[in-house]
Coordinates of C-alpha atoms in Angstrom, one line a residue:
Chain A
X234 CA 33.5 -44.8 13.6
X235 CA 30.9 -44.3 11.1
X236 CA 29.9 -40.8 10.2
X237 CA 26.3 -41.0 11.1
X238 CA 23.5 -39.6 8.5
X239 CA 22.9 -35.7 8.4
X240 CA 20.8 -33.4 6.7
X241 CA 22.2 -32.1 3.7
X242 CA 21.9 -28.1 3.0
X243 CA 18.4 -29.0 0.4
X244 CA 17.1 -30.9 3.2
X245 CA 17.9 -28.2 6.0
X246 CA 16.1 -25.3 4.1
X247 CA 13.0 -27.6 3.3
X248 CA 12.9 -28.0 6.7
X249 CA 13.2 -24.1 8.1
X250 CA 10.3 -23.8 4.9
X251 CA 8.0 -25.8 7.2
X252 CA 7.9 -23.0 9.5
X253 CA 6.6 -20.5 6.7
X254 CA 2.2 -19.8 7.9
X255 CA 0.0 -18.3 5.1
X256 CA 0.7 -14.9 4.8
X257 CA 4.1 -14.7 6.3
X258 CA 6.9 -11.7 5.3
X259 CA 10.3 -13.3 5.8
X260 CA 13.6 -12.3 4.9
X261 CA 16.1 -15.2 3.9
X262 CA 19.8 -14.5 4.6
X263 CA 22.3 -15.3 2.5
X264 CA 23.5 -19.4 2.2
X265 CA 20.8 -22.0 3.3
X266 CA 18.1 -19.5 4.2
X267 CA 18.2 -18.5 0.3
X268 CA 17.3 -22.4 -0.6
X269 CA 14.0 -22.3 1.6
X270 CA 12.1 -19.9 -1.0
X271 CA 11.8 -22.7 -3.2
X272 CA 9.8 -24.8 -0.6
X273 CA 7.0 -22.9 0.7
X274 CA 4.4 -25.6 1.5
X275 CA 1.8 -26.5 -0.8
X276 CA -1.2 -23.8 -0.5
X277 CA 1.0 -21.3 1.7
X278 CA 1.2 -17.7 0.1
X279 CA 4.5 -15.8 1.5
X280 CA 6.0 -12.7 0.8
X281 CA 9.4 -12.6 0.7
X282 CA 11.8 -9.3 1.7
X283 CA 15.4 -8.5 0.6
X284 CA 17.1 -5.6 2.1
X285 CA 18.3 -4.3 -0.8
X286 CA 15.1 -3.2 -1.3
X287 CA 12.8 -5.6 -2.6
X288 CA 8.7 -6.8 -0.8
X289 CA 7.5 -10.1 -3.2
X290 CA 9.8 -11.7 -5.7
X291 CA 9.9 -15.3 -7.4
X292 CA 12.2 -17.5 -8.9
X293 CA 16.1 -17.5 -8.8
X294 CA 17.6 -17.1 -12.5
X295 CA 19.5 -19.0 -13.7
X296 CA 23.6 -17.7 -14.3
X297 CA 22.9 -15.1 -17.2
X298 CA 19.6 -14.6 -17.3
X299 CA 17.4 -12.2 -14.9
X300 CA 17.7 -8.2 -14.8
X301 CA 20.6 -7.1 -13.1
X302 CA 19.1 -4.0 -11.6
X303 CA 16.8 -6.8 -9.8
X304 CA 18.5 -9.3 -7.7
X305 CA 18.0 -11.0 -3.5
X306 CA 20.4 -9.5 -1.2
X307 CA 23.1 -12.7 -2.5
X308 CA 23.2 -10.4 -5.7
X309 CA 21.4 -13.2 -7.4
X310 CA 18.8 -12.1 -10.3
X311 CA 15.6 -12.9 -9.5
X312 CA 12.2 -12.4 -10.8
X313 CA 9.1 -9.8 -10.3
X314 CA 5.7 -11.5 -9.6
X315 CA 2.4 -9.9 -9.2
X316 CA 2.5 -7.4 -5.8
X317 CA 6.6 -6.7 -6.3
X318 CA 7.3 -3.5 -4.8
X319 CA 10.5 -1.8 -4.8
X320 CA 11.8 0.8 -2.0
X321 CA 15.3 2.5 -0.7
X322 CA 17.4 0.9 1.7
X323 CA 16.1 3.3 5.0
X324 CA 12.8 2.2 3.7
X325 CA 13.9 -1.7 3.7
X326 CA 15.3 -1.3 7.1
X327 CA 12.2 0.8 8.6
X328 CA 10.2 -2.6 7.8
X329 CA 12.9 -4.9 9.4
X330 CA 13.9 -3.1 12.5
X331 CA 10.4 -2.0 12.9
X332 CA 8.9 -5.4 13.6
X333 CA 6.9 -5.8 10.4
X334 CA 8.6 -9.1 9.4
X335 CA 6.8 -12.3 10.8
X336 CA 10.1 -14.1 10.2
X337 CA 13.8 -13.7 9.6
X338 CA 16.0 -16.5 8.5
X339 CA 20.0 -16.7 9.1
X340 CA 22.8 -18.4 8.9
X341 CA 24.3 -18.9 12.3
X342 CA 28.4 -19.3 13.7
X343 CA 26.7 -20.2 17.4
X344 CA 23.7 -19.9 19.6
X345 CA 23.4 -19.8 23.4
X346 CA 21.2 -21.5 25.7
X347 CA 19.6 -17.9 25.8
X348 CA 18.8 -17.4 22.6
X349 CA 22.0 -15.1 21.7
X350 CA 23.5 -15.5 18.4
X351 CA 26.7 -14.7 16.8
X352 CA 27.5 -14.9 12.7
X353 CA 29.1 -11.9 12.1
X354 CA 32.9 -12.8 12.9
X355 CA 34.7 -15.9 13.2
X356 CA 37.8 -15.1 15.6
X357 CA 40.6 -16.3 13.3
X358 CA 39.8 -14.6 10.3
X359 CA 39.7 -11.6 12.5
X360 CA 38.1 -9.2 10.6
X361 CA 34.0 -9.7 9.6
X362 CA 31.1 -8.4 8.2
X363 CA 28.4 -7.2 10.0
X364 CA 26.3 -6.4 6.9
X365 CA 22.0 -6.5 7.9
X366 CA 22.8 -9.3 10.5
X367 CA 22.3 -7.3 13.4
X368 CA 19.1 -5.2 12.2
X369 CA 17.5 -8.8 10.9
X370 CA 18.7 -10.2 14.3
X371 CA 16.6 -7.7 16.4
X372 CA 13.7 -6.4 14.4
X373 CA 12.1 -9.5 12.8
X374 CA 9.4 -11.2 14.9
X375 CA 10.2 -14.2 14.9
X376 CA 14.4 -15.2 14.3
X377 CA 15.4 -18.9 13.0
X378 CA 18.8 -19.6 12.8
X379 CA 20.0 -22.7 10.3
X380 CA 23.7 -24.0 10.7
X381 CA 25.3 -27.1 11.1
X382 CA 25.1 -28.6 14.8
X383 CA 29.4 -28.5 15.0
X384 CA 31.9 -27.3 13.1
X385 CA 34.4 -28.7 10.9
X386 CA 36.7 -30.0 13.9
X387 CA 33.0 -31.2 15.5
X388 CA 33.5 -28.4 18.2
X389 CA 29.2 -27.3 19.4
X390 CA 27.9 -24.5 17.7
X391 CA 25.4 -24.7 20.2
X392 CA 26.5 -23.3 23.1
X393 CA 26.1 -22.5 26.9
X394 CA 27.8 -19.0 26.2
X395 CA 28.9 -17.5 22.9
X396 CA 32.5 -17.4 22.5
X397 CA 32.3 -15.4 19.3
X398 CA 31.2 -12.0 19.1
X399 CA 27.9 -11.8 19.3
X400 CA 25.3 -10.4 16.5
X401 CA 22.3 -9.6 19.3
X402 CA 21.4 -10.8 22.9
X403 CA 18.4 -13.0 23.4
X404 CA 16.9 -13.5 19.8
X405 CA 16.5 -16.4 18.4
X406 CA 13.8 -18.3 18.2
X407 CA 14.5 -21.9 16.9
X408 CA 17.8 -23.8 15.6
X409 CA 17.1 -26.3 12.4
X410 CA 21.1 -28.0 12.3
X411 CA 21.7 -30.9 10.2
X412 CA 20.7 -33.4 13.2
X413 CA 18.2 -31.5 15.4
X414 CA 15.7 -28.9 15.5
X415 CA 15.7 -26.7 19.0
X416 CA 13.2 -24.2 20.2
X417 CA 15.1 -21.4 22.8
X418 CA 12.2 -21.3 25.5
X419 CA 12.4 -19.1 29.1
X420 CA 13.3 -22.4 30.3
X421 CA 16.1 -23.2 27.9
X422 CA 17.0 -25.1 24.6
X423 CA 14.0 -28.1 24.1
X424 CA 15.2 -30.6 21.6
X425 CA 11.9 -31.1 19.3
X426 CA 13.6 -33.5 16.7
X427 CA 16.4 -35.2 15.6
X428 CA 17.5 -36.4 12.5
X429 CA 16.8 -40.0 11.1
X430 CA 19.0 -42.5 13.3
X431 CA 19.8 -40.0 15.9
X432 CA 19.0 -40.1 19.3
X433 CA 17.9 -37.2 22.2
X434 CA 21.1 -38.6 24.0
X435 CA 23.6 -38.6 21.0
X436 CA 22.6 -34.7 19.9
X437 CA 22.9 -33.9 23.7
X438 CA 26.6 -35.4 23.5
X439 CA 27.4 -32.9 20.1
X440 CA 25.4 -29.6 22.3
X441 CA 27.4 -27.2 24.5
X442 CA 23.9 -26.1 26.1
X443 CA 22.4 -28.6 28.5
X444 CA 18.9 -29.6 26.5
X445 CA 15.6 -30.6 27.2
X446 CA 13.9 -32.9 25.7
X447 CA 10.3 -32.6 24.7
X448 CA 8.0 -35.0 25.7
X449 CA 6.9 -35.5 21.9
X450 CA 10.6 -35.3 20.7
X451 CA 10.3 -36.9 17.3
X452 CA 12.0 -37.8 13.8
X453 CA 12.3 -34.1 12.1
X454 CA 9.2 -33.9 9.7
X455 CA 9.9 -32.9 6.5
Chain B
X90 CA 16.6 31.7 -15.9
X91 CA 15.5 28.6 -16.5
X92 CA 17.4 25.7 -13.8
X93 CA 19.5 23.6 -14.9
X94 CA 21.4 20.6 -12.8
X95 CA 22.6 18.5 -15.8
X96 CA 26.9 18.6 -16.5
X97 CA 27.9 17.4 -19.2
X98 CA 31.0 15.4 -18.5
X99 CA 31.9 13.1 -15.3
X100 CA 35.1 15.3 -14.9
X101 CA 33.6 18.5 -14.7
X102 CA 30.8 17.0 -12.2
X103 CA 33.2 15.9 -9.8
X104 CA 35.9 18.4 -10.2
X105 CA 35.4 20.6 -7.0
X106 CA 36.2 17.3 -4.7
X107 CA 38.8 17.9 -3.2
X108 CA 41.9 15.8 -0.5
X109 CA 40.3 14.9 2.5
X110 CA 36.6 15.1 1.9
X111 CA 34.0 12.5 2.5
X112 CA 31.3 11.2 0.1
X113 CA 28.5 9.0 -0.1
X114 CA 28.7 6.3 -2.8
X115 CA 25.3 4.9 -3.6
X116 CA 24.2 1.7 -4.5
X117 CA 24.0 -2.2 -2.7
X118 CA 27.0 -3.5 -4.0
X119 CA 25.8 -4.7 -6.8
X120 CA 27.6 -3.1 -10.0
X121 CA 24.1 -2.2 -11.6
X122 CA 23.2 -0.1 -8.5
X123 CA 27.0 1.7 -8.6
X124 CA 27.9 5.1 -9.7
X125 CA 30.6 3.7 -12.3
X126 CA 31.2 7.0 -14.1
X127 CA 31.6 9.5 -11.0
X128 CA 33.7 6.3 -9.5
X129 CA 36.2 6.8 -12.3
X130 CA 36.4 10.1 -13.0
X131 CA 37.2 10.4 -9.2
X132 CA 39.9 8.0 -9.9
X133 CA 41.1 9.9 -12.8
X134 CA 41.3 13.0 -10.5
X135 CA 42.9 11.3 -8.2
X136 CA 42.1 12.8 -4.7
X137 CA 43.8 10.9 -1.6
X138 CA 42.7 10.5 1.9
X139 CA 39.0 10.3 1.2
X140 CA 36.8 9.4 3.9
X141 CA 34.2 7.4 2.4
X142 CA 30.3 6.1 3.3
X143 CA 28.9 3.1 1.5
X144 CA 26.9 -0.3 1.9
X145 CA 30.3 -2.2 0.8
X146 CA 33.9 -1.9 -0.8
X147 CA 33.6 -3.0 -4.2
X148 CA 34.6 -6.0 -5.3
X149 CA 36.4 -4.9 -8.3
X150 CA 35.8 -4.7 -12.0
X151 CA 37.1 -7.9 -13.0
X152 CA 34.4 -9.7 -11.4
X153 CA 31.3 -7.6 -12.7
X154 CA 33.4 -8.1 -16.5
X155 CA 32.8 -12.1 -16.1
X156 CA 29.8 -11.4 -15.2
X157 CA 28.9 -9.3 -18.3
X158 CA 28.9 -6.3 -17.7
X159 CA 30.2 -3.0 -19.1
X160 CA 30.3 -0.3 -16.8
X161 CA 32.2 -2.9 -14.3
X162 CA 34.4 -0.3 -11.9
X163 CA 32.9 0.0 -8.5
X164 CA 34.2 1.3 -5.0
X165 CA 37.3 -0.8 -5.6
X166 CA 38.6 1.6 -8.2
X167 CA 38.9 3.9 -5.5
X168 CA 40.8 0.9 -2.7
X169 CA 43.3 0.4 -5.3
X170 CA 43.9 3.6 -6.5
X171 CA 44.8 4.4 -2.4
X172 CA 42.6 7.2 -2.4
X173 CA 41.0 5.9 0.4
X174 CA 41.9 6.5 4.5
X175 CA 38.6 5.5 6.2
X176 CA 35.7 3.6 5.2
X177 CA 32.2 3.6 7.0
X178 CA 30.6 0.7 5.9
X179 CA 28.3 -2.1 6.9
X180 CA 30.3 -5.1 4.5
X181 CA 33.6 -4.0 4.1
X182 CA 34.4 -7.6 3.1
X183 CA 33.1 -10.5 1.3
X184 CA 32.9 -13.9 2.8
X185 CA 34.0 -16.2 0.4
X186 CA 36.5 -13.4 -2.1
X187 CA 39.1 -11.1 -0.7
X188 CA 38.5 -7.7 -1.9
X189 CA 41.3 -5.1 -2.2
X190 CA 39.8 -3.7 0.8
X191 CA 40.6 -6.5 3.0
X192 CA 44.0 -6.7 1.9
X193 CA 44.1 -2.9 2.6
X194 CA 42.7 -3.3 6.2
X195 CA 45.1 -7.0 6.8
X196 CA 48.0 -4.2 5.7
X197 CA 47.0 -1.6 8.3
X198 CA 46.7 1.1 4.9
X199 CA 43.2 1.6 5.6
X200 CA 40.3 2.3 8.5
X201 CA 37.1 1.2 8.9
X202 CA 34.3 2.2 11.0
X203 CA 31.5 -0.8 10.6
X204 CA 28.0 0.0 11.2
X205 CA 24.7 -2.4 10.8
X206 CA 23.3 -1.8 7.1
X207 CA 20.1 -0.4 9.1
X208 CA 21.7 1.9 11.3
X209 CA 24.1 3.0 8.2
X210 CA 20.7 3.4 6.4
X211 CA 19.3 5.6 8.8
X212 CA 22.3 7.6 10.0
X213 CA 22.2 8.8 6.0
X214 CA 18.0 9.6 6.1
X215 CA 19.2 11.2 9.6
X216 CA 21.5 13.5 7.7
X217 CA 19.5 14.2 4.7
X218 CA 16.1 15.0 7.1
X219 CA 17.6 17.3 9.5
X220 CA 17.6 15.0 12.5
X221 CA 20.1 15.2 15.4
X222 CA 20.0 12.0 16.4
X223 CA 18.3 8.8 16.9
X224 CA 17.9 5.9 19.4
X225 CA 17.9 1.9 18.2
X226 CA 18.0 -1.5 19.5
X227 CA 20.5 -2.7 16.6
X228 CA 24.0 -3.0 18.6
X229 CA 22.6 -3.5 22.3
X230 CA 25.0 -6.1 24.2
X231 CA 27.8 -6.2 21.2
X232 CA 30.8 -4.4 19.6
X233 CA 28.8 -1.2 18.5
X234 CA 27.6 -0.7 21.6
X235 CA 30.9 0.7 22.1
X236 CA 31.2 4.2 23.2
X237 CA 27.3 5.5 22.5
X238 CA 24.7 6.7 25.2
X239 CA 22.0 3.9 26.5
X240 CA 18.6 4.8 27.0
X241 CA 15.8 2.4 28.2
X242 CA 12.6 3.0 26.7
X243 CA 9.6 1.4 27.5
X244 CA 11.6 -0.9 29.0
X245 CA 13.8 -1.1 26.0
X246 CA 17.4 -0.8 25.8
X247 CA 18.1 1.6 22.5
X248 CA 22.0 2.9 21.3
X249 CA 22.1 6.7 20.8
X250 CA 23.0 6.7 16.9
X251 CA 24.3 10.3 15.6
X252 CA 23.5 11.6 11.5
X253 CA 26.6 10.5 9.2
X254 CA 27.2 14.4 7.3
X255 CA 28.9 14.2 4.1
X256 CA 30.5 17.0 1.7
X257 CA 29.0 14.8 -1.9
X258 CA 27.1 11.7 -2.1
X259 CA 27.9 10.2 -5.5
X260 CA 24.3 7.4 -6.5
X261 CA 23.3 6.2 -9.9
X262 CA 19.9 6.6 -10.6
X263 CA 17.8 5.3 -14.4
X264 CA 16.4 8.8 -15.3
X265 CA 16.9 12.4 -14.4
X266 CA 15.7 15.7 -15.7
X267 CA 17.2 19.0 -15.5
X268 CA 15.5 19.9 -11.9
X269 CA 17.1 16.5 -10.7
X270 CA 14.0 14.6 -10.2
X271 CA 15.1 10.8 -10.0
X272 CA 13.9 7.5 -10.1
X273 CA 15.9 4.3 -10.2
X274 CA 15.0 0.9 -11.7
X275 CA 13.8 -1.7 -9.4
X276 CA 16.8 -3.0 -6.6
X277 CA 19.1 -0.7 -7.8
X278 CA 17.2 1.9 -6.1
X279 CA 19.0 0.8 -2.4
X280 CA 21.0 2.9 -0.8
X281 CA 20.9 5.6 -4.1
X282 CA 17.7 6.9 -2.9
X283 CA 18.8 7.0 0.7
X284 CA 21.5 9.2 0.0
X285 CA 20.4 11.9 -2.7
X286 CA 20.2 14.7 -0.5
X287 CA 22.2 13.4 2.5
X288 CA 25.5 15.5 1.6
X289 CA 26.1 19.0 0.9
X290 CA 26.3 18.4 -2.7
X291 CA 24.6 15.6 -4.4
X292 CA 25.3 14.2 -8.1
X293 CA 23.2 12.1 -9.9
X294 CA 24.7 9.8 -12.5
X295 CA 21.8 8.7 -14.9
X296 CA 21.8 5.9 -17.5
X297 CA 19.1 8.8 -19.3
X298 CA 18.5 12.5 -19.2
X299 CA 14.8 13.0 -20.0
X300 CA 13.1 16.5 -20.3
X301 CA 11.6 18.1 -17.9
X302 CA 7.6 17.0 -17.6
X303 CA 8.3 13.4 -18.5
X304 CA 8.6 12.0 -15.3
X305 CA 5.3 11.2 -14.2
X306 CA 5.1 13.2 -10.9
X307 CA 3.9 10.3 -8.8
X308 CA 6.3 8.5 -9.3
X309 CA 9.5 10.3 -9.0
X310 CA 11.2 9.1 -5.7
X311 CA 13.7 11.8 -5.0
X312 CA 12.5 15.5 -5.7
X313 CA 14.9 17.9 -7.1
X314 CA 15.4 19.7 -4.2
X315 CA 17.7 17.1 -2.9
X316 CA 19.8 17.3 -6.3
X317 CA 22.7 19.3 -7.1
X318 CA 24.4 18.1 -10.3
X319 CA 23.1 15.6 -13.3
X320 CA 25.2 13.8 -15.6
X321 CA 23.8 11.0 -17.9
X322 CA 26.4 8.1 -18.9
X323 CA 27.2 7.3 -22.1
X324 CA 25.4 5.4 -24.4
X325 CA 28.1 4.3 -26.1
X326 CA 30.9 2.7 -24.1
X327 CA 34.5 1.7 -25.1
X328 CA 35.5 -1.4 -22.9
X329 CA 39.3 -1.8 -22.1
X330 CA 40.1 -5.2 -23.0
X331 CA 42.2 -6.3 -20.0
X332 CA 43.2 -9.5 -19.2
X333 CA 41.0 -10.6 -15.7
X334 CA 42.9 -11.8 -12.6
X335 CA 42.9 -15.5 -12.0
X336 CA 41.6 -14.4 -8.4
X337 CA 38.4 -13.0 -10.0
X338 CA 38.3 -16.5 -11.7
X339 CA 38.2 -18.3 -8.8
X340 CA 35.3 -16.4 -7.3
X341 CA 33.8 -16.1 -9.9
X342 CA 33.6 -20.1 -9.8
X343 CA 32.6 -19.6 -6.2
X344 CA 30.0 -17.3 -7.4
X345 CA 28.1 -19.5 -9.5
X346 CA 28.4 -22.2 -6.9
X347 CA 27.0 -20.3 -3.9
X348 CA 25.4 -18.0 -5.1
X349 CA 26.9 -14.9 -3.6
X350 CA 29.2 -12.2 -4.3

């Protein structure tokens, strides 16, 4: 069979920077979340937060360049920009566990129909890292989650029950994977849009969690 | 008598830690935000079973020396060296580079308590501010749940979270004067400011010693009361020239590919 078309990680992270509203504070994990500073939509002013300490910050440097007492929580250099404010890490923490982030972007492992994520551990490698995951996970407002719909051996990373263990219980908000883009409602998962040549029926067959589609599911906007 | 914090060699600042004690180790894990020069003298004195509080584990010297830099040693010096027995940490390892630490852990030679990079955060301030104990959401419904009191409130479930004490806590900070007042350059501030003043002794490794009156007073983020010792690093610095591991290499490729240490 032919390996259908699927967002590549570029394409994912312009597609979680969609979700960015004037004035937003977000934290990007490390990994695809990173990639979506560099498409804030036209006319959008965002604040970005790292928890290493860091409210407003530009560009990514380039290998070599940058001030190494200044880098994103990847340990990337990156760049101060008019309104960069530096605190210490109880301080960084107090802002994302106290609710004061309008969005938090992650990686993901899965998702269940209820929201709950996991993406600290993944079973076989048996041990993990639990990092700011779990603070991120609970404290911003608004969680987005950005993986791959299956992994390697096509298994769902979307699931009816995380088999993994978990980061935080009922959090996220909405999954952008490389076919589909799902919003985790009291009802349960509502496909919004698939990717180009995909159909409601053919994510539903790659999805552990039963979904439902919207009534204006769609082509995923970019 | 006028005070006076400031040591004058590593050795002598760190030479009353003893076997068995526990210490803070500032800094993200980043090298820039490490203590390099307390690291190493610790290494040199060679204390075992240390119980040990940090964001991460190091990821060890070679890497930081590919990357440029000079003072390279981090926490790793310490893993290697064995002078470790238990590590509370929120990353003890990396996801795509396996740290001495994780081969420690895979061999059974070491333990770790993990704890979210929040929590961690605030156990420290906890300690440093007097405070008992706290309640957070972080951990509600998964593995650190384990063990600790529930309270609902509000309608709110919160994990009773207890102060982490420590007998030193080791940061690097950019200036210092002879009262200890610190501040830090930008990110490396982290969990450096967090910690001065969390443990029973506190020292303060400074890239410069400045006199006392030149730190502009709003601006200094820790007061002196929260310092014990200051040492400033030297401005001049040897480098070993070691051949770097073929492992450090390789992730150092992965490094400039991902984007993440």
């Amino acid at each position: 069979m032919e390996e259908k078309f699927k967002l590549d990680r570029q394409t994912m992270a312009l597609r979680v920077a969609k979700e960015f509203q004037d004035g937003d504070y977000v934290n990007l994990g490390i990994g695809i979340p990173v990639l979506a500073s560099n498409y804030v939509p036209a006319g959008r002013e965002v604040v970005f937060e790292s928890e290493n300490g860091v409210l407003g910050f530009g560009e990514i440097h380039t290998a070599g360049q940058g001030d190494p007492d200044f880098v994103n929580a990847g340990g990337q250099p990156v760049s101060i920009i008019p309104g960069t404010c530096f605190f210490a890490h109880d301080e960084s923490f107090s802002i994302i566990r106290g609710g004061h982030l309008d969005i938090s972007v992650m990686g993901g492992l899965q998702v269940s129909e209820k929201g709950d994520l996991a993406n600290w551990l993944v079973p076989e490698r048996q041990i993990g890292t639990i990092g700011g995951a779990m603070d991120l996970a609970v404290g911003a407002r608004r969680l987005i989650i950005v993986m791959n719909h299956t992994t390697k051996e096509g298994e769902p990373r979307i699931v009816k029950k995380c088999t993994y263990p978990l980061t935080a219980v009922e959090c996220v908000d909405l999954v952008v994977t490389d076919i589909a883009v799902i919003e985790v409602t009291k009802k349960g998962m509502v496909l919004k849009e698939v990717a180009p040549g995909w159909t409601p029926e053919e994510v539903q067959k790659v999805t552990g969690a039963r979904l439902i589609v919207a009534p204006d599911c769609h082509e995923i906007e970019l | 008598m006028p005070i006076n914090k400031v040591i004058s060699s590593f050795d002598e600042a760190v030479a009353d830690i003893q076997d068995g004690a526990t210490i803070m180790v500032g800094g993200f894990g980043t090298v820039a935000s490490c203590p390099t020069c307390l690291l190493e003298a610790l290494a040199r004195k060679g204390v075992k079973n240390l119980t040990t509080i940090s964001n991460t584990t190091g990821f060890g010297s070679d890497v930081w020396k590919l990357l440029g830099y000079k003072f390279a040693e981090d926490m790793d010096i310490l893993v290697r060296n064995g002078q470790i027995k238990k590590s509370i940490v929120a990353a003890p390892v990396s996801t795509i580079y396996q740290n001495t630490f994780e081969k420690l852990l895979r061999a059974g030679k070491v333990e770790v308590e993990m704890v979210p990079q929040g929590t961690l955060a605030e156990r420290i301030r906890a300690a440093r501010a007097g405070i008992g104990g706290f309640y957070v959401p972080v951990g509600v419904g998964t593995v650190v749940e384990q063990g600790k009191e529930k309270k609902v409130i509000d309608g709110r479930t919160y994990l009773l979270e207890l102060p982490l004490k420590a007998d030193f806590a080791l940061v690097k900070a950019h200036k210092g004067d002879r009262w200890g007042n610190l501040v830090y350059r930008r990110t490396s501030r982290t969990f450096n400011a967090t910690m001065a003043g969390a443990a029973k002794v506190t020292i303060a490794e400074v890239d410069e010693l400045v006199e006392l009156g030149e730190l502009d007073p709003e601006v200094i983020i820790t007061p002196s009361a929260y310092v014990d010792r200051v040492v400033e690093r030297p401005k001049d610095l040897k480098v070993e020239d070691k051949p770097i591991s073929q492992e450090a290499i390789d992730s150092h490729k992965r490094y400039q590919e991902r984007g993440s240490a």
